[in-house]
Amino acid sequence: MRPRPLAFMDASSTLEEADYVLFGVMYDETSSFRRGSKWAPPHIRMASYNLESFSIHHEAEVRGLRLHDAGDFGPEDFSDPEEMVLSVAQFLRELLSQGKCPIVLGGEHTLTVAAARALRAPILYVDAHADFREEYMGRRLCHACQARRVAEELGVSSITIVGVRSISAGEYEDAVEMGLRMYYPWDLPKPEEILRDLDRVYISIDLDGLDPSVAPGVSNPEPGGLSYEYVRDLVRLAAPRAVGMDVVEGNPIYDNGNTMVLAAKLVQEFLLSRETQI
Ligand code: MN
Ligand code: MN
């Protein structure tokens, strides 16, 4: 883990005093199409400075919340995805034992397997993809298989994926047979309905779940996605019952700048929703 010269905006707490600990995982070694998500954490931090600390909706400021930016794991920290998941899970366990709420910036989606292992909470995903492959390109631990690995850790009933519109025939067959809970962009219930039976969640936002028109800077863009407003409302409602959150698969190489700002904004929404609704 290396510290970053530029912390996420308003992350002015020390690790000891923090309620929230943000860190990045600069890792995209299993990315199959467009590499570059490992560069997202520093770009999301930079983009955070475009935002106001004050939110009209929450009538509150992020400034003053006890947020610490712990820096990033770098690609050189891991020899393979297994080692990445082990290291991230270990750090998450440390944070959890200290009563901190983690916010993880990816990097590729594989890191959510670490969150499942460490936090053992049902996972609310936003994703264009089910990531439910048994294996992909010879790997069992990769961004296209992460939800399948999470299902093995926690049970398939612990998974909810919102925004799915891209899935292989084999994944679809398995998902239906195993009863994977998926919501499609053309048939979305209100966020209240999705969260009805979830009183404790970990939120995992794969930025490609949003429509590419609002989040173009992703590794695997897929047309017909969720609106920013829908995802924001989902995060607002889920945050007060969340044990942590990640924002993954952003890719600054393909971004016009807006996706990194959107990612930073969702982090702010997560923080403020917890503070104003708890
Ligand atoms: Mn994903
Ligand atoms: Mn995806």
XYZ file of C-alpha atoms and ligand atoms in Angstrom:
280
model
C 0.000 0.000 0.000
C 1.455 3.341 -0.947
C 0.166 6.691 0.181
C -1.093 9.145 -2.417
C 0.116 12.735 -2.537
C -3.422 13.793 -3.472
C -6.064 12.346 -1.140
C -9.758 12.104 -2.008
C -11.384 15.459 -1.336
C -12.260 16.054 2.325
C -10.369 12.913 3.421
C -8.595 14.751 6.207
C -8.858 12.249 9.070
C -6.055 10.079 10.336
C -6.533 6.319 10.076
C -6.968 6.084 13.849
C -9.797 8.591 14.108
C -11.553 7.700 10.839
C -15.032 6.194 10.532
C -14.527 5.682 6.782
C -11.368 4.447 5.105
C -11.021 4.830 1.352
C -8.323 3.015 -0.607
C -7.569 2.029 -4.195
C -6.672 -1.284 -5.793
C -4.699 -0.513 -8.938
C -5.106 -3.922 -10.521
C -6.463 -4.907 -13.941
C -4.402 -7.925 -14.916
C -7.410 -10.112 -15.826
C -9.182 -7.390 -17.840
C -10.218 -9.010 -21.085
C -11.017 -6.142 -23.439
C -9.780 -2.650 -22.633
C -7.040 -2.474 -20.034
C -6.663 0.612 -17.878
C -8.993 0.320 -14.882
C -5.921 0.202 -12.646
C -5.444 3.914 -13.324
C -8.892 4.837 -12.033
C -8.151 5.394 -8.301
C -5.857 8.442 -8.748
C -8.177 9.840 -11.439
C -11.262 9.473 -9.247
C -9.400 11.324 -6.495
C -8.510 14.128 -8.884
C -12.103 14.289 -10.132
C -13.401 14.592 -6.557
C -12.012 18.142 -6.460
C -14.564 19.158 -9.080
C -17.337 18.505 -6.564
C -18.717 20.706 -3.840
C -18.376 19.436 -0.306
C -21.953 20.599 0.319
C -24.954 18.634 -0.941
C -28.293 20.393 -1.497
C -30.156 17.090 -1.191
C -28.589 16.138 2.134
C -28.127 19.692 3.375
C -24.772 18.541 4.710
C -21.082 18.666 3.882
C -18.654 15.819 3.318
C -16.081 18.000 5.037
C -16.148 17.164 8.707
C -16.976 13.497 8.194
C -14.201 11.296 9.501
C -12.805 10.058 6.191
C -9.270 8.737 5.717
C -7.573 8.013 2.392
C -5.152 5.106 2.936
C -3.649 5.211 -0.572
C -3.413 2.414 -3.108
C -2.379 -1.156 -3.533
C -0.336 -1.177 -6.745
C -0.084 -3.806 -9.472
C 3.444 -4.590 -8.293
C 2.031 -5.680 -4.919
C 0.525 -8.844 -6.397
C 1.839 -11.656 -8.568
C -1.636 -12.969 -9.458
C -5.339 -12.292 -8.780
C -5.342 -14.796 -5.909
C -2.701 -12.757 -4.121
C -4.620 -9.549 -4.811
C -7.786 -10.995 -3.264
C -5.870 -12.320 -0.227
C -4.159 -8.979 0.434
C -7.290 -6.877 -0.024
C -9.339 -9.246 2.151
C -6.716 -9.049 4.885
C -6.731 -5.256 4.844
C -10.540 -5.201 4.874
C -10.555 -7.518 7.905
C -8.184 -5.148 9.704
C -10.472 -2.214 8.969
C -13.535 -4.155 10.047
C -11.918 -5.176 13.341
C -11.299 -1.484 14.016
C -14.926 -0.649 13.287
C -14.182 1.252 10.075
C -16.398 1.369 7.009
C -14.308 0.676 3.868
C -14.691 2.392 0.491
C -12.681 0.651 -2.233
C -11.806 2.168 -5.597
C -10.970 -0.316 -8.400
C -9.380 -1.516 -10.475
C -11.090 -4.582 -11.823
C -14.167 -6.163 -10.323
C -12.300 -9.203 -8.969
C -11.604 -7.282 -5.756
C -15.241 -7.749 -4.683
C -14.413 -11.402 -3.945
C -12.131 -10.067 -1.211
C -14.970 -7.958 0.179
C -17.265 -10.986 0.247
C -14.660 -13.011 2.134
C -13.837 -10.317 4.642
C -17.220 -8.698 5.266
C -19.589 -11.684 4.798
C -22.511 -9.440 3.888
C -25.043 -9.853 1.067
C -23.878 -7.956 -2.003
C -25.899 -5.424 -3.949
C -24.307 -5.073 -7.364
C -24.790 -2.564 -10.112
C -23.369 -4.173 -13.259
C -24.102 -4.587 -16.981
C -22.720 -8.093 -16.664
C -23.544 -10.979 -14.373
C -19.824 -11.863 -13.964
C -21.167 -15.348 -13.339
C -18.906 -17.463 -15.528
C -17.486 -20.647 -14.053
C -14.212 -19.674 -15.728
C -13.024 -17.273 -18.389
C -9.944 -17.508 -20.572
C -8.549 -20.247 -18.344
C -9.076 -18.345 -15.104
C -11.518 -19.018 -12.293
C -10.628 -15.825 -10.469
C -11.162 -12.892 -12.807
C -13.506 -9.977 -13.352
C -15.869 -12.060 -15.524
C -16.189 -14.754 -12.822
C -16.214 -12.704 -9.649
C -19.927 -13.018 -8.794
C -19.692 -16.790 -9.297
C -16.849 -16.920 -6.765
C -18.853 -14.698 -4.412
C -21.806 -17.097 -4.764
C -19.489 -19.914 -3.658
C -18.381 -17.878 -0.639
C -21.746 -16.581 0.500
C -24.428 -18.552 -1.347
C -26.261 -17.389 -4.441
C -29.134 -15.974 -2.380
C -26.730 -13.343 -1.028
C -26.371 -11.745 -4.450
C -28.508 -9.116 -6.163
C -27.363 -7.657 -9.506
C -29.061 -4.588 -10.938
C -28.612 -3.472 -14.546
C -27.693 -6.793 -16.170
C -27.955 -6.782 -19.968
C -24.931 -8.764 -21.131
C -24.581 -12.428 -20.298
C -23.400 -15.571 -22.076
C -25.797 -18.444 -22.779
C -23.990 -20.628 -20.255
C -24.023 -17.979 -17.552
C -27.702 -17.327 -18.165
C -28.542 -20.997 -17.872
C -26.588 -21.297 -14.607
C -28.027 -18.059 -13.245
C -31.610 -19.152 -13.869
C -31.012 -22.654 -12.539
C -29.306 -21.402 -9.383
C -31.830 -18.624 -8.802
C -29.472 -15.660 -9.158
C -31.430 -12.467 -8.485
C -30.985 -10.147 -11.482
C -32.814 -6.986 -12.498
C -32.722 -5.835 -16.109
C -32.625 -2.161 -17.157
C -35.904 -2.533 -19.092
C -37.771 -3.873 -16.083
C -36.547 -2.023 -13.019
C -38.480 -1.965 -9.780
C -38.141 0.992 -7.446
C -34.975 0.873 -5.293
C -37.208 0.333 -2.227
C -38.400 -2.951 -3.699
C -34.904 -4.190 -4.469
C -33.760 -3.444 -0.941
C -36.858 -4.707 0.832
C -35.289 -7.842 2.307
C -31.746 -6.534 2.604
C -31.045 -5.041 5.994
C -27.263 -5.427 5.707
C -25.429 -5.060 2.406
C -22.119 -4.427 0.744
C -22.541 -2.178 -2.292
C -20.500 -2.959 -5.403
C -20.801 -0.496 -8.261
C -19.368 -1.694 -11.565
C -19.493 1.564 -13.507
C -20.482 -0.236 -16.722
C -23.881 -0.840 -15.114
C -24.650 2.777 -15.913
C -25.402 3.778 -19.480
C -22.255 4.517 -21.522
C -23.704 7.941 -22.317
C -23.213 8.939 -18.661
C -20.293 6.623 -17.871
C -18.232 6.151 -21.043
C -14.931 5.549 -19.257
C -15.251 1.833 -18.544
C -13.439 -1.273 -19.739
C -16.485 -3.111 -21.102
C -19.141 -0.623 -22.240
C -22.629 -1.991 -22.901
C -25.483 0.105 -24.341
C -28.857 0.422 -22.650
C -27.749 0.948 -19.094
C -28.968 2.553 -15.894
C -29.382 6.276 -15.392
C -27.178 8.111 -12.930
C -30.277 9.115 -10.981
C -31.424 5.509 -10.529
C -28.033 4.329 -9.292
C -27.740 7.360 -7.033
C -31.144 6.622 -5.475
C -30.158 2.995 -4.972
C -26.929 4.080 -3.235
C -28.793 6.639 -1.110
C -31.220 4.021 0.105
C -28.674 1.216 0.598
C -25.886 3.262 2.213
C -27.316 3.487 5.747
C -27.459 -0.325 5.943
C -24.135 -0.899 4.172
C -20.965 -2.372 5.655
C -18.866 -0.973 2.825
C -18.759 -0.079 -0.833
C -16.652 -0.407 -3.926
C -16.638 1.462 -7.234
C -14.866 -0.566 -9.921
C -14.098 -0.967 -13.626
C -13.783 2.747 -14.368
C -11.213 3.325 -17.090
C -9.720 6.822 -17.404
C -8.056 5.983 -20.737
C -11.487 5.876 -22.404
C -13.102 8.571 -20.310
C -14.086 12.085 -21.290
C -13.679 12.941 -17.629
C -17.319 12.455 -16.672
C -17.056 8.853 -15.456
C -14.382 9.683 -12.897
C -16.488 12.582 -11.587
C -19.538 10.309 -11.424
C -17.545 7.743 -9.440
C -16.407 10.409 -6.961
C -19.971 11.693 -6.682
C -21.300 8.227 -5.803
C -18.702 8.008 -3.024
C -19.947 11.334 -1.672
C -23.570 10.160 -1.919
C -22.662 7.007 0.005
C -21.009 9.020 2.790
C -23.687 11.669 3.091
C -26.565 9.181 2.938
C -25.146 7.323 5.910
C -24.621 10.473 7.902
C -28.038 11.963 7.248
C -30.210 8.824 7.400
C -28.688 6.782 10.246
Mn -18.437 -6.494 -13.124
Mn -19.479 -5.080 -15.882
